[in-house]
Each structure stands twice: as structure tokens, then as C-alpha cells.
Amino acid sequence: QVQVAESGGGLVQAGGSLRLSCTASGSSFSVDHTDWYRQPPGKQREWVAGMPGSGVTSVTGRFTVSRDKAKNAVNLEIDSLKPEDTGVYYCNIRGLRNIRGTLIPFDIWGQGTQVTVSS
């Protein structure tokens, strides 16, 4: 079974930066794509940034997604934080599991990590 966990959230002042980490664990799997989403208070979940499994770094405005091979993690760095960046940040991983020689697709979400930006 593949599991996903986010970490690195917290309370940050506006203008600062923050790095979130998404770690996948399990056996016999490969990642096709990793995406970060967020859900602001009272709003729908929205896509923030993402990267294919073979990627190293991807930049979308103030959001940088990067791979940390040593920790088997995909990080999301947010620069110039704004109060409207407040929300729960989720990592979503899509890939394939190898179960006795058969490749089974999976699509897994982490539990989320809270980011609060104070003005």
C-alpha cells in the first residue's frame, strides 16, 4: 500500500516563505505525477502547483515544486506569503503499483497540513 504524508505547515508572517514536504512510502510503486492543492477556509480545494514523476523542479509564480531524492520527497516552497495563502495544503500522488507483476494505478491524497499566514 502506498501512503502519503505532508509536513512543514505552520504559522508564518506575510512576506515570508515556507517549505512544505510530501513524502510517499510503500513498496513497489512509481510516481507519475505529484500535485499540491490547497483549501482556503470556507472555499473549495484548488490546484497550486505540480510536477511529473520524472521532474526535478517546477515553478508556478510564487510556488516552486522540487524533488528531494535523498528523502524521497516532493517539496512545495511558497515565497512572498500572503494572508490569502492560508489554508490546508494537500499533496496528491498518482502512479503505479506493481502487484505480482501487474501494474495497478493509484491516486492518493495526504491528510493535509495547515498553513496560516498572518498579516
PDB file of C-alpha atoms in Angstrom:
ATOM      1  CA  GLN A   1       0.000   0.000   0.000  1.00  0.00           C
ATOM      2  CA  VAL A   2       1.240   3.499  -0.779  1.00  0.00           C
ATOM      3  CA  GLN A   3       0.869   6.230   1.830  1.00  0.00           C
ATOM      4  CA  VAL A   4       1.351   9.954   1.507  1.00  0.00           C
ATOM      5  CA  ALA A   5       2.115  12.435   4.262  1.00  0.00           C
ATOM      6  CA  GLU A   6       2.597  16.194   4.251  1.00  0.00           C
ATOM      7  CA  SER A   7       4.634  18.176   6.738  1.00  0.00           C
ATOM      8  CA  GLY A   8       6.009  21.666   7.245  1.00  0.00           C
ATOM      9  CA  GLY A   9       2.886  23.718   7.809  1.00  0.00           C
ATOM     10  CA  GLY A  10       2.548  26.325  10.496  1.00  0.00           C
ATOM     11  CA  LEU A  11       2.012  29.983  11.303  1.00  0.00           C
ATOM     12  CA  VAL A  12       4.042  32.378   9.175  1.00  0.00           C
ATOM     13  CA  GLN A  13       4.105  36.139   8.752  1.00  0.00           C
ATOM     14  CA  ALA A  14       3.140  37.710   5.470  1.00  0.00           C
ATOM     15  CA  GLY A  15       6.109  38.285   3.215  1.00  0.00           C
ATOM     16  CA  GLY A  16       7.959  35.253   4.479  1.00  0.00           C
ATOM     17  CA  SER A  17       8.464  31.877   2.841  1.00  0.00           C
ATOM     18  CA  LEU A  18       7.559  28.350   3.768  1.00  0.00           C
ATOM     19  CA  ARG A  19       8.542  24.887   2.598  1.00  0.00           C
ATOM     20  CA  LEU A  20       6.122  22.000   2.723  1.00  0.00           C
ATOM     21  CA  SER A  21       7.161  18.419   2.179  1.00  0.00           C
ATOM     22  CA  CYS A  22       5.270  15.482   0.684  1.00  0.00           C
ATOM     23  CA  THR A  23       6.616  12.012   1.367  1.00  0.00           C
ATOM     24  CA  ALA A  24       5.393   8.817  -0.256  1.00  0.00           C
ATOM     25  CA  SER A  25       6.067   5.494   1.388  1.00  0.00           C
ATOM     26  CA  GLY A  26       5.371   1.912   0.454  1.00  0.00           C
ATOM     27  CA  SER A  27       6.856  -0.700  -1.787  1.00  0.00           C
ATOM     28  CA  SER A  28       6.933  -1.461  -5.493  1.00  0.00           C
ATOM     29  CA  PHE A  29       5.488   1.734  -6.834  1.00  0.00           C
ATOM     30  CA  SER A  30       6.378   4.517  -9.226  1.00  0.00           C
ATOM     31  CA  VAL A  31       5.096   8.074  -9.314  1.00  0.00           C
ATOM     32  CA  ASP A  32       3.640   9.587 -12.478  1.00  0.00           C
ATOM     33  CA  HIS A  33       2.710  12.968 -11.066  1.00  0.00           C
ATOM     34  CA  THR A  34       2.737  14.880  -7.794  1.00  0.00           C
ATOM     35  CA  ASP A  35       0.427  17.830  -7.271  1.00  0.00           C
ATOM     36  CA  TRP A  36      -0.130  20.267  -4.455  1.00  0.00           C
ATOM     37  CA  TYR A  37      -3.590  21.592  -3.707  1.00  0.00           C
ATOM     38  CA  ARG A  38      -4.899  23.896  -1.019  1.00  0.00           C
ATOM     39  CA  GLN A  39      -8.244  24.538   0.560  1.00  0.00           C
ATOM     40  CA  PRO A  40      -8.721  28.036   1.987  1.00  0.00           C
ATOM     41  CA  PRO A  41     -11.221  28.376   4.849  1.00  0.00           C
ATOM     42  CA  GLY A  42     -14.773  28.102   3.541  1.00  0.00           C
ATOM     43  CA  LYS A  43     -13.661  27.535  -0.048  1.00  0.00           C
ATOM     44  CA  GLN A  44     -13.181  24.697  -2.490  1.00  0.00           C
ATOM     45  CA  ARG A  45      -9.931  22.841  -2.829  1.00  0.00           C
ATOM     46  CA  GLU A  46      -7.780  24.326  -5.615  1.00  0.00           C
ATOM     47  CA  TRP A  47      -4.700  23.274  -7.515  1.00  0.00           C
ATOM     48  CA  VAL A  48      -1.489  25.105  -6.613  1.00  0.00           C
ATOM     49  CA  ALA A  49       1.404  23.507  -8.475  1.00  0.00           C
ATOM     50  CA  GLY A  50       2.633  20.161  -9.661  1.00  0.00           C
ATOM     51  CA  MET A  51       5.369  18.168 -11.317  1.00  0.00           C
ATOM     52  CA  PRO A  52       5.664  14.939 -13.285  1.00  0.00           C
ATOM     53  CA  GLY A  53       7.380  11.982 -11.671  1.00  0.00           C
ATOM     54  CA  SER A  54      10.491  12.498 -13.743  1.00  0.00           C
ATOM     55  CA  GLY A  55      10.722  16.193 -12.951  1.00  0.00           C
ATOM     56  CA  VAL A  56      13.225  17.950 -10.756  1.00  0.00           C
ATOM     57  CA  THR A  57      11.836  21.448 -10.340  1.00  0.00           C
ATOM     58  CA  SER A  58       8.718  23.260 -11.459  1.00  0.00           C
ATOM     59  CA  VAL A  59       7.905  26.922 -10.867  1.00  0.00           C
ATOM     60  CA  THR A  60       4.413  28.406 -10.957  1.00  0.00           C
ATOM     61  CA  GLY A  61       4.539  32.033  -9.891  1.00  0.00           C
ATOM     62  CA  ARG A  62       5.383  32.146  -6.182  1.00  0.00           C
ATOM     63  CA  PHE A  63       5.212  28.368  -5.903  1.00  0.00           C
ATOM     64  CA  THR A  64       8.182  26.099  -6.536  1.00  0.00           C
ATOM     65  CA  VAL A  65       7.877  22.328  -6.559  1.00  0.00           C
ATOM     66  CA  SER A  66      11.121  20.412  -6.232  1.00  0.00           C
ATOM     67  CA  ARG A  67      12.232  16.851  -5.693  1.00  0.00           C
ATOM     68  CA  ASP A  68      14.391  15.757  -2.769  1.00  0.00           C
ATOM     69  CA  LYS A  69      15.691  12.384  -3.903  1.00  0.00           C
ATOM     70  CA  ALA A  70      17.567  11.712  -0.677  1.00  0.00           C
ATOM     71  CA  LYS A  71      14.345  11.964   1.333  1.00  0.00           C
ATOM     72  CA  ASN A  72      12.066  10.575  -1.383  1.00  0.00           C
ATOM     73  CA  ALA A  73      10.011  13.721  -1.032  1.00  0.00           C
ATOM     74  CA  VAL A  74       8.488  16.422  -3.195  1.00  0.00           C
ATOM     75  CA  ASN A  75       8.643  19.879  -1.656  1.00  0.00           C
ATOM     76  CA  LEU A  76       6.477  22.931  -2.187  1.00  0.00           C
ATOM     77  CA  GLU A  77       8.114  26.245  -1.444  1.00  0.00           C
ATOM     78  CA  ILE A  78       5.905  29.315  -1.222  1.00  0.00           C
ATOM     79  CA  ASP A  79       7.556  32.721  -1.439  1.00  0.00           C
ATOM     80  CA  SER A  80       6.215  36.154  -0.522  1.00  0.00           C
ATOM     81  CA  LEU A  81       3.417  34.639   1.534  1.00  0.00           C
ATOM     82  CA  LYS A  82       0.101  36.457   1.688  1.00  0.00           C
ATOM     83  CA  PRO A  83      -2.782  36.072   4.126  1.00  0.00           C
ATOM     84  CA  GLU A  84      -4.842  34.615   1.261  1.00  0.00           C
ATOM     85  CA  ASP A  85      -2.365  31.711   1.109  1.00  0.00           C
ATOM     86  CA  THR A  86      -3.884  30.494   4.370  1.00  0.00           C
ATOM     87  CA  GLY A  87      -5.446  27.071   4.128  1.00  0.00           C
ATOM     88  CA  VAL A  88      -4.884  23.357   4.364  1.00  0.00           C
ATOM     89  CA  TYR A  89      -2.321  22.169   1.834  1.00  0.00           C
ATOM     90  CA  TYR A  90      -2.676  18.694   0.380  1.00  0.00           C
ATOM     91  CA  CYS A  91      -0.365  16.519  -1.629  1.00  0.00           C
ATOM     92  CA  ASN A  92      -1.784  14.237  -4.308  1.00  0.00           C
ATOM     93  CA  ILE A  93       0.247  11.487  -5.898  1.00  0.00           C
ATOM     94  CA  ARG A  94      -0.699   9.442  -8.928  1.00  0.00           C
ATOM     95  CA  GLY A  95       1.302   6.474 -10.035  1.00  0.00           C
ATOM     96  CA  LEU A  96       1.500   2.727 -10.496  1.00  0.00           C
ATOM     97  CA  ARG A  97       1.875  -0.098  -8.023  1.00  0.00           C
ATOM     98  CA  ASN A  98       3.446  -3.359  -9.077  1.00  0.00           C
ATOM     99  CA  ILE A  99       1.384  -6.137  -7.536  1.00  0.00           C
ATOM    100  CA  ARG A 100       2.753  -9.535  -8.513  1.00  0.00           C
ATOM    101  CA  GLY A 101       3.798  -8.250 -11.909  1.00  0.00           C
ATOM    102  CA  THR A 102       0.585  -6.342 -12.611  1.00  0.00           C
ATOM    103  CA  LEU A 103       0.707  -2.541 -12.727  1.00  0.00           C
ATOM    104  CA  ILE A 104      -2.221  -1.023 -10.832  1.00  0.00           C
ATOM    105  CA  PRO A 105      -2.801   2.735 -10.972  1.00  0.00           C
ATOM    106  CA  PHE A 106      -3.271   4.632  -7.724  1.00  0.00           C
ATOM    107  CA  ASP A 107      -4.347   8.152  -6.825  1.00  0.00           C
ATOM    108  CA  ILE A 108      -3.679   9.033  -3.199  1.00  0.00           C
ATOM    109  CA  TRP A 109      -4.145  12.143  -1.061  1.00  0.00           C
ATOM    110  CA  GLY A 110      -2.355  13.039   2.111  1.00  0.00           C
ATOM    111  CA  GLN A 111      -4.135  14.257   5.250  1.00  0.00           C
ATOM    112  CA  GLY A 112      -3.084  17.845   4.667  1.00  0.00           C
ATOM    113  CA  THR A 113      -1.019  20.357   6.590  1.00  0.00           C
ATOM    114  CA  GLN A 114      -2.306  23.688   7.866  1.00  0.00           C
ATOM    115  CA  VAL A 115      -0.666  26.914   6.704  1.00  0.00           C
ATOM    116  CA  THR A 116      -1.689  30.152   8.371  1.00  0.00           C
ATOM    117  CA  VAL A 117      -0.294  33.470   7.172  1.00  0.00           C
ATOM    118  CA  SER A 118      -0.667  36.437   9.493  1.00  0.00           C
ATOM    119  CA  SER A 119      -0.746  39.994   8.187  1.00  0.00           C
TER     120      SER A 119
END
